[in-house]
Amino acid sequence: MTAAIKPENASQGRPYAVVGARHGKPDSLDALAGLAKYTDDIALPRMLHAKILRSPHAHARILSIDTSAAEALEGVYAVVVGEEMPTRYGVIPWTPDEQALAADKVRYVGDAVAAVAAISEDVALAACKRIVVAYEVLEPLTTPEAALANPQNKIHESNKHGNITKQVQLAFGDVDGQLAAADLVIEGHYEFHGSTHGALEPHCSLAHVDGRGLLTVWSATQVPHYLHRELAKVLEIPTHKIRVIQPAVGGGFGGKSEPFDLEFVAAKLAMKTGRPVKCLYTREEVFLAHRGRHPFDMHYRTGFTKDGKILAVDGKSVLDGGAYSSFGLVTTYYSGQLLGSPYVFGSYRFDSTRVYTNKPACGPKRGHGSVQPRFAIEVQLDKAARALKIDPIELRRRNFIGENTKTINEFHIGSNGFLECLALVETASDWKAKHAKLPRGRGLGVAGSTYISGTNYCIYPTDLPQSGVQICLDRSGRVRVFAGTSDIGQGSSTMLAVVAAEELGVHLDDVRVVAADSDLCPVDLGSYSSRVTLMAGNACLNAARDLAGKVRQAVAKKWGCEKRDVILADRRAQRLDDPGVWLDITEAFILAEIEFGTMGSTGSYQTPREDVHGEYRGGTIGASPAYSFTAHIAEVSVDEETGEVRVENIWCAHDCGRALSPVLVEGQIEGSVYMGFGETIMEHHHVMPSGLKTDGQRRDTGPGKEGLLAHSSLLDYRMPTTLDTPDLHAGIVEKPDPRGPFGAKEAGEGPLHSVVPAICNAIFDACGVRVDALPVTPAKILAGLRAQRTGGV
Amino acid sequence: MLRLSPFTLHQPKTLDEATQLLAQHAPDVRVISGGTDLLPNMKLAQTKVTHLVSAKFLEELHGIERTETHVRIGAATGLKTLAEDPDVLELLPALAYAASRIASPQIRNMGTLGGNISLDTRCRYINQSELWREALGGCLKSHGTECHVVPGGQGCVAALSADTVPSLIAYGAVVELASDKGLRRAPVSELFQQDGTWHVRIAREELLVAVEIPIPSPQTRVAYRKWAVRQSIDFPLVSVAVRLDVADGVLAGGSVVVGALGPRPRVLTLERLVGSTLDEKLAQALGQMVYDRARPLPNIPYDAEYRRERMVVEVRRAVRSLVGLPERPLTPQA
Amino acid sequence: MSSSDLNAPAPVLVNLQLNGEATSVAVPPHWTLLELLRYGLGQTGTKQGCDKGDCGTCTVRIDGEPQLACLTLAVDVRDRSVETIEGLGTGGEPHPLQEAFARLGAAQCGFCTPGMLMSATAYVDDLTLQDNPQVKRDDIAAALAGNLCRCTGYTKILDAVEEVAHSVLNRQRELAESTAEDE
C-alpha cells in the first residue's frame, strides 16, 4: 500500500461522528455498478443526433453558408447557423465575445460554423459535409508574439486594444527601491506550456422541449447555473422556461466550467424540430473546446536579503489566450493576485497581458492562472536558496506569512498550516538525509503554494447568496438535501451528506442528495475555483442546524429538559447528561414534525464583504473567504545518458482546514499531484506555430500548417498511465478556518500547484540542470548536461 | 462517436475461400484480424475500404509450432500469446519482449502478429481526423500532393511503427503469403518498401499466413529496445533490434535493425566490426554506426533530433545487455 | 445511434453470451461492440472515452480477456462470451472489487471505472488460476496500464485491487487448507 503520510501530532480521537471519518462516497456504488447515468447514457424517444460543422481555417471571414443540400438529405430534420443565435455570450459577463455558432468570422481551426440534427450521427455527418461555407481566409496569428506585433489584424474586430484581451498592472510597495537594496536578485525567464483537462467523459448535451414549452437541457457541465443563464440569453427565452439538469459527470477539472457550442446547438435544434436532440463531442472536439491551461511567458526578478528574506518580487507575464476570452479576465488577475502568500513579500509588482491568438481558447484548468506564476517564483526561491546556501525548506520558513494576517495585496489570510505542511513532507521524504546528499542522478526538490476556497465575488454582479441548500426530513428518518452543486466526481454530494448527517445525527447512508437540477434545487454557482466545500458546505450547515435545533427542541419538550441537553448522533437523540435516555432518530424527527409541521429548512451562504480585500481596482479578484496551503517534495532520478527524468516519489501535504472526508481529500491530493506531474513531464496541448514574424513578414513555417493542434487524441496527448505515475504520498494538515464549515477549506486544486516546481527543483538537485521552460523533456535535460560539460550555463 | 462507413465483412472458414475473396474484391479489400490498427484508421477515414476478410476462422493462421530448425507462428496468433509462449520466450526472447511492449494489455489481447507486421505506417500528418487533414490541405497519403515531413518530397515517408518487425528481421524471419495463385515466401527484411502509403510488399490479394523463424544458434544473441514517452499504450518513437553473432568470444557478424524511421526499416550489417571484442567499445561503435546511417524524420510526433540521439543510446544499451555489461554506464556518456 | 444509417447493409443476427445470458440481437455489420452495447442493447455501463483504442474506458471481457469494445466489431462476438460492468455485481450485492473501490475512494468521477474494473477482475481471476500466485503492486499496475484514469492518480485504485487480490488469495488458501484437512 502507498501509505498516506500523517503529522506526528495527529490527534487520535475525533470530535465528530461523521466529519473526519474514513468513508468513501456513498453514491459511488451506482457508478461502480455501471448504473450511474451520464449524459450520453440518456436516450429519449424520437431523439435526434446533432453534429457540428467546424472551420478548417484558423482565421477567416465567413462570406456565405449554403445549407440547402444538407437540408435536402433524407433523415435531416433541421440545420442551424450562427445568425439564428446572434447574441454574444461569455462566462464572464464583461467579455461576451463568443457565439454559439460563428456568424461573421472563425477564429481557430475547429470553430463551430453550423449544426445538423438528423436521425443518426451518420446522417448528421453526411449532411455537415454538404454544407457549403465560403471563407475569406485571413492571416492567422498563432503566437502572442505575432498577435501583439500585428494589432491591425484583429482577431476580434470590436476589441479595443489590438489583440490584447486584458492587461493588469498592479504594484504594492517600493519594488524598484527594494530590488536596488537587495543583497541578491534572482532574475529569470520562465515558460509554462499549455495543457488540457483530459476528463475521460467527452462533453455531451441533450435537449428537449416538453408540451408546456419547457426546455430541458441535460449536460455534462460543472456550471449548470451559468449554463442556465447563458441559454436564456442566447436562445432569448426566460430562465423560468428552461430547466438545466446535470447528470453524472465524468470529470471536469475546469474543462466543463462554461457554456459550450453543443449545449446551445442541442437546445436550438430541439426547439426547431420539436424532438429531443443529443450532441456528443468526439475526443478531438474535446481537445478543440479546450479552455485549458494558458501558456505563460514570464519574466521574474526577486530580491532577497542575505538571510533569505524576500524584499521584492517583480513579475511580467504574457498569457496566450487563444481565440476567446473564456475566464481570461480572471486568469489575468490570478496570474499575479494569487502569488501573495504563503510568503511575505516586502514589495510586489506584476504586469500581465493576455493576448488573443487563433487557437482553441484557454481557460481555467485546475489551479486556474496561478500554477504558472507559482512555478516561476518557487524556482526563483530554489535558486536563491542555493545562492545563499540556505536549505530550501528553511528559506521558505523564514518567509512564512503567518495566520490571521494580510498579504501585501491585502487579502485576508485566516488559518494557515503551511509550516505544518512543510514539516510533514520534510519528515516523510527524509529530506534532511537526502536533499543535496544523494548520489548524482538522484535528487529532491521542494515547493509550496496556496489557493483560494472560492472567490468572494460571483462572476456576475449580485448581492444574492453564492450557494443555497434546502433540507427536508421525513418520517422514515431520512434526510433529503437539495442543492445546486455539481458533483463532477470530486464528491460534493458526499460533502453535503457529511455536513447534514453530522448535524442531524444520522448516518451518511441516511442522507439523499438531489443536486444540480434547476427545477428542484436552489442555486449554487458551480464547481469551479474550489468553492463548493466552503460555500455550499456552509449553506448546508445553516439549513441543517436550523432543523437540528427544532428536532432537539421537540425532543427536549418530551423529556422536559432544555434543548441544549439534547444531542443528535448515531441515529439517536441522546440526553447529554444521561446516556441512558435516548430516542431513535426517526422518532425524534416525528416528534419534531408533530411540533412544527413538515420539516424543511433552507440555508444560504454569502461571502464576507468587510475587510477581506483591498480597495483598489481589481482588489476583489482572487479574494477568498479562506486559503488552503500546500507543500510538495518530489524525488527524481535522471538518466544522464538519455536525459530521461523518472519521478519516483511525490510527497504532498495539504492544509484543507478540516478534512470532512479524509479519503476524499486524499483522493483530491493524489489526483492533483498526478495531473501536475503529467503536465510537467509529458503532456502538451500544442498548436502549430504562426508563420508570422514580429515584423509582420512571413517566415519559413517549416512543415505543417499553423493553427493545427499537434496532439488531438488521447494517443498523442500523453496522459500518464499506471506505469508512468510516481508513488504518491498524500498528507492532510488540518488548520480549521473559522470561515469554513467545521473549519474546512479547499482541497481540489491547491495540491496541484507546487508539484511542478518541486519536480524541476528536484531535477536540479539530481543533476544540476535547470529546466525553466516547460515541459521537461529529455532533450532539454541533455542540452543542460552538455552545457554543464562545456562550461555553459 | 467516430463512425465506421458501412462495409461487408467476410468470414471465410478455409484458406482457399479467403484467397478467393481477396482476389475477387482486390484492391478494395483488407484482411482484418485483431482490428486494433485497421478500425481506428477506418474510423478516421484514413483507410477507406468496402470489403473486409476476417482472419479469425482460418485454422492455418493460428498456433505456434516448434520444429528442429524453426519456430512457425501463425499470422493470427495473438500478441499476448506470443509474448508469453514458452518456446518463444526460450528461443526468441527479443520477439517475445517486443510483443510484450506493444500498446496496452487490451490491445495485446486483441492484436495479432500478422496485424503488427502489416501495421500501417504512422505520421503526425495522417493519423488525424478528416477535419484536421482537410485543414492541412492533405498530404501524399491523404488527399493532397504535398509532403509536410520532407518539403518537396515526392514519396510518403510515414514511419513503420511495428514493434515486432526489427527483431523478426534480426532473427532472419520469413513470411509465408497465400493468394489464389498459391503460396510464396519472403524474408521479412525484404517485405517493406520506401512508400508510406503502402509500405508492405504484400499484394491486396495476398494473405499473411505464417512467420517462420530459424532457431538461432547459442552463439546468436538478439535484443529489442523500444522507447516511447509512456510505458504503455504508445507506439515506438525509437525501435531497434541488435543481433550479435559471437564466435570464440569475439564478434562474428550480426545486424542492427532500426524501425520508426521512414516506411522501411534500416538494416545495418556488422561485417566491418567482425573480430571486435564484446565490450563498451562495441556498444559505442554500433551507436556511432546507427547515428551515421539511420536518421529519424519529423514524421511521428516527437522531436526527431532527440529520437536520433535516443536511438544511439538504445543501440548501445542493447549491445551492453547482450555482452553482459550494465545497461547504464557508470560515467555519463557524451 | 439509430439503425437507419445511410446505405447500411442489412443487420445480421448475432448470438452471444452477454453476462452469462444467451442473447440474440440483429446488428448492422459496421457497428462496434461498443455501439451494440450502448445503443443497441441499452447497456450503457460500458463507457466511451475516445472511440479509437487510446484510453481503455470501453474495456469489456471477451471470453474472459479484457478487450476494447470500441475496436471490436459486434459481429465478431458471435458465439463468444462478453462480460460487462452490468454483469459484475449490483448495489445490493457488490463484487468485492466494487465494494473496495467504493470504500477506499478508488472511483471519483466513475467514468473510467467500469473499464478499470473489467481489467481488475481479469487480473484477480488470473491470479486465482496460477500455481503460486503472488500479489505484486507492479503486476497490478501492468494489468491496468491500458486504462487511463484522470481523477485518482491511480493510487487508491491500486490499493483497492491489491487489497481484494490478497483477500481472494487468502480465501482460496483457507479453502484449500480446509479441503486438505477434510481429506
Coordinates of C-alpha atoms in Angstrom, one line a residue, chain A residues 40 51 54-57 109-110 121-122 125 129 280-284 288 440-441 637-644 646 681-682 688 702-705 708-721 723-724 776-779 782 786 789, chain B residues 1-6 45 122 124-125 127-137 146-151 227-235 237 280 284 298 300-303 306 309-310 312-314 316-317 320 327-329 332-334:
Chain A
D40 CA -24.7 10.1 -23.2
K51 CA -23.2 17.1 -35.4
R54 CA -16.2 23.1 -37.8
S55 CA -13.9 25.5 -39.5
P56 CA -10.8 24.2 -41.3
H57 CA -9.2 27.7 -41.1
V109 CA -9.3 25.5 -36.6
G110 CA -12.4 23.8 -35.1
E121 CA -24.9 10.6 -36.3
D122 CA -24.1 9.1 -39.7
L125 CA -22.2 13.9 -40.5
K129 CA -20.3 17.6 -45.5
L280 CA -21.8 14.3 -28.2
Y281 CA -18.3 15.5 -28.8
T282 CA -15.7 13.3 -30.3
R283 CA -12.4 13.2 -28.4
E284 CA -10.9 15.6 -31.0
L288 CA -10.7 21.8 -29.6
R440 CA 24.4 12.2 -8.7
G441 CA 21.4 11.4 -10.8
S637 CA 16.2 10.2 -10.9
V638 CA 17.8 11.5 -14.0
D639 CA 19.2 9.2 -16.6
E640 CA 22.2 11.2 -17.9
E641 CA 22.7 9.1 -21.0
T642 CA 19.1 9.5 -22.3
G643 CA 18.1 12.7 -20.5
E644 CA 15.0 11.0 -19.2
R646 CA 11.8 9.5 -13.7
I681 CA 6.8 15.6 -17.8
M682 CA 4.7 14.5 -20.7
M688 CA 1.5 24.5 -34.7
G702 CA 8.6 24.6 -41.8
P703 CA 6.4 21.6 -42.2
G704 CA 2.7 21.5 -41.5
K705 CA 0.3 24.3 -41.1
L708 CA -3.5 22.9 -36.1
L709 CA -3.5 21.0 -32.9
A710 CA -0.4 18.8 -32.8
H711 CA -1.9 16.4 -30.3
S712 CA -5.7 16.0 -30.6
S713 CA -6.1 12.4 -29.5
L714 CA -5.5 10.5 -26.2
L715 CA -2.8 8.7 -28.1
D716 CA -0.8 11.8 -29.0
Y717 CA -1.8 13.8 -25.9
R718 CA 0.0 11.6 -23.5
M719 CA -1.6 11.3 -20.1
P720 CA 0.3 9.2 -17.6
T721 CA -0.7 5.5 -17.3
L723 CA 3.2 2.5 -15.2
D724 CA 4.3 6.2 -15.5
V776 CA 10.5 18.9 -19.0
T777 CA 11.8 16.8 -21.9
P778 CA 14.8 14.5 -22.2
A779 CA 16.2 16.8 -24.9
L782 CA 20.6 16.5 -22.4
R786 CA 26.0 19.4 -22.4
R789 CA 30.3 19.9 -19.5
Chain B
M1 CA -18.9 8.8 -31.8
L2 CA -16.5 8.1 -34.6
R3 CA -18.3 6.4 -37.4
L4 CA -17.3 3.4 -39.4
S5 CA -18.5 3.6 -43.0
P6 CA -20.5 0.5 -44.0
A45 CA -11.5 7.7 -42.8
R122 CA 2.2 6.4 -39.0
R124 CA 1.5 13.2 -37.5
Y125 CA 0.0 14.4 -40.7
N127 CA -3.2 9.8 -38.1
Q128 CA -5.7 12.6 -37.7
S129 CA -9.4 13.3 -38.3
E130 CA -10.8 14.3 -41.6
L131 CA -11.3 17.9 -40.4
W132 CA -7.6 18.0 -39.4
R133 CA -6.4 16.6 -42.7
E134 CA -8.7 19.0 -44.6
A135 CA -7.4 21.9 -42.7
L136 CA -3.9 20.8 -43.5
G137 CA -4.7 20.5 -47.2
E146 CA 2.5 17.8 -50.6
C147 CA 4.7 16.1 -48.1
H148 CA 4.8 18.0 -44.8
V149 CA 7.7 16.0 -43.4
V150 CA 10.1 16.4 -46.3
P151 CA 9.4 19.7 -48.0
W227 CA 11.5 4.0 -26.5
A228 CA 8.2 5.8 -26.1
V229 CA 7.2 8.6 -23.8
R230 CA 4.9 6.3 -21.8
Q231 CA 5.5 2.8 -20.6
S232 CA 2.1 1.7 -22.0
I233 CA -0.2 2.5 -24.9
D234 CA 2.3 4.3 -27.1
F235 CA 3.7 3.4 -30.5
L237 CA 9.4 6.5 -31.1
E280 CA 31.7 -1.0 -24.3
Q284 CA 29.9 2.8 -28.8
P298 CA 9.9 14.6 -38.2
I300 CA 5.9 10.7 -35.9
P301 CA 5.0 13.1 -33.1
Y302 CA 8.3 13.7 -31.2
D303 CA 11.4 15.8 -31.7
Y306 CA 16.1 13.7 -29.9
E309 CA 20.2 10.6 -30.1
R310 CA 18.0 8.3 -28.2
V312 CA 22.0 5.7 -30.4
V313 CA 21.6 5.2 -26.7
E314 CA 19.1 2.3 -27.2
R316 CA 24.4 1.0 -27.0
R317 CA 22.2 -0.4 -24.3
R320 CA 25.5 -3.9 -23.4
E327 CA 22.7 -1.2 -19.2
R328 CA 23.6 2.2 -18.0
P329 CA 27.3 3.3 -17.9
P332 CA 27.9 9.7 -18.2
Q333 CA 28.5 9.4 -21.9
A334 CA 28.9 12.2 -24.3

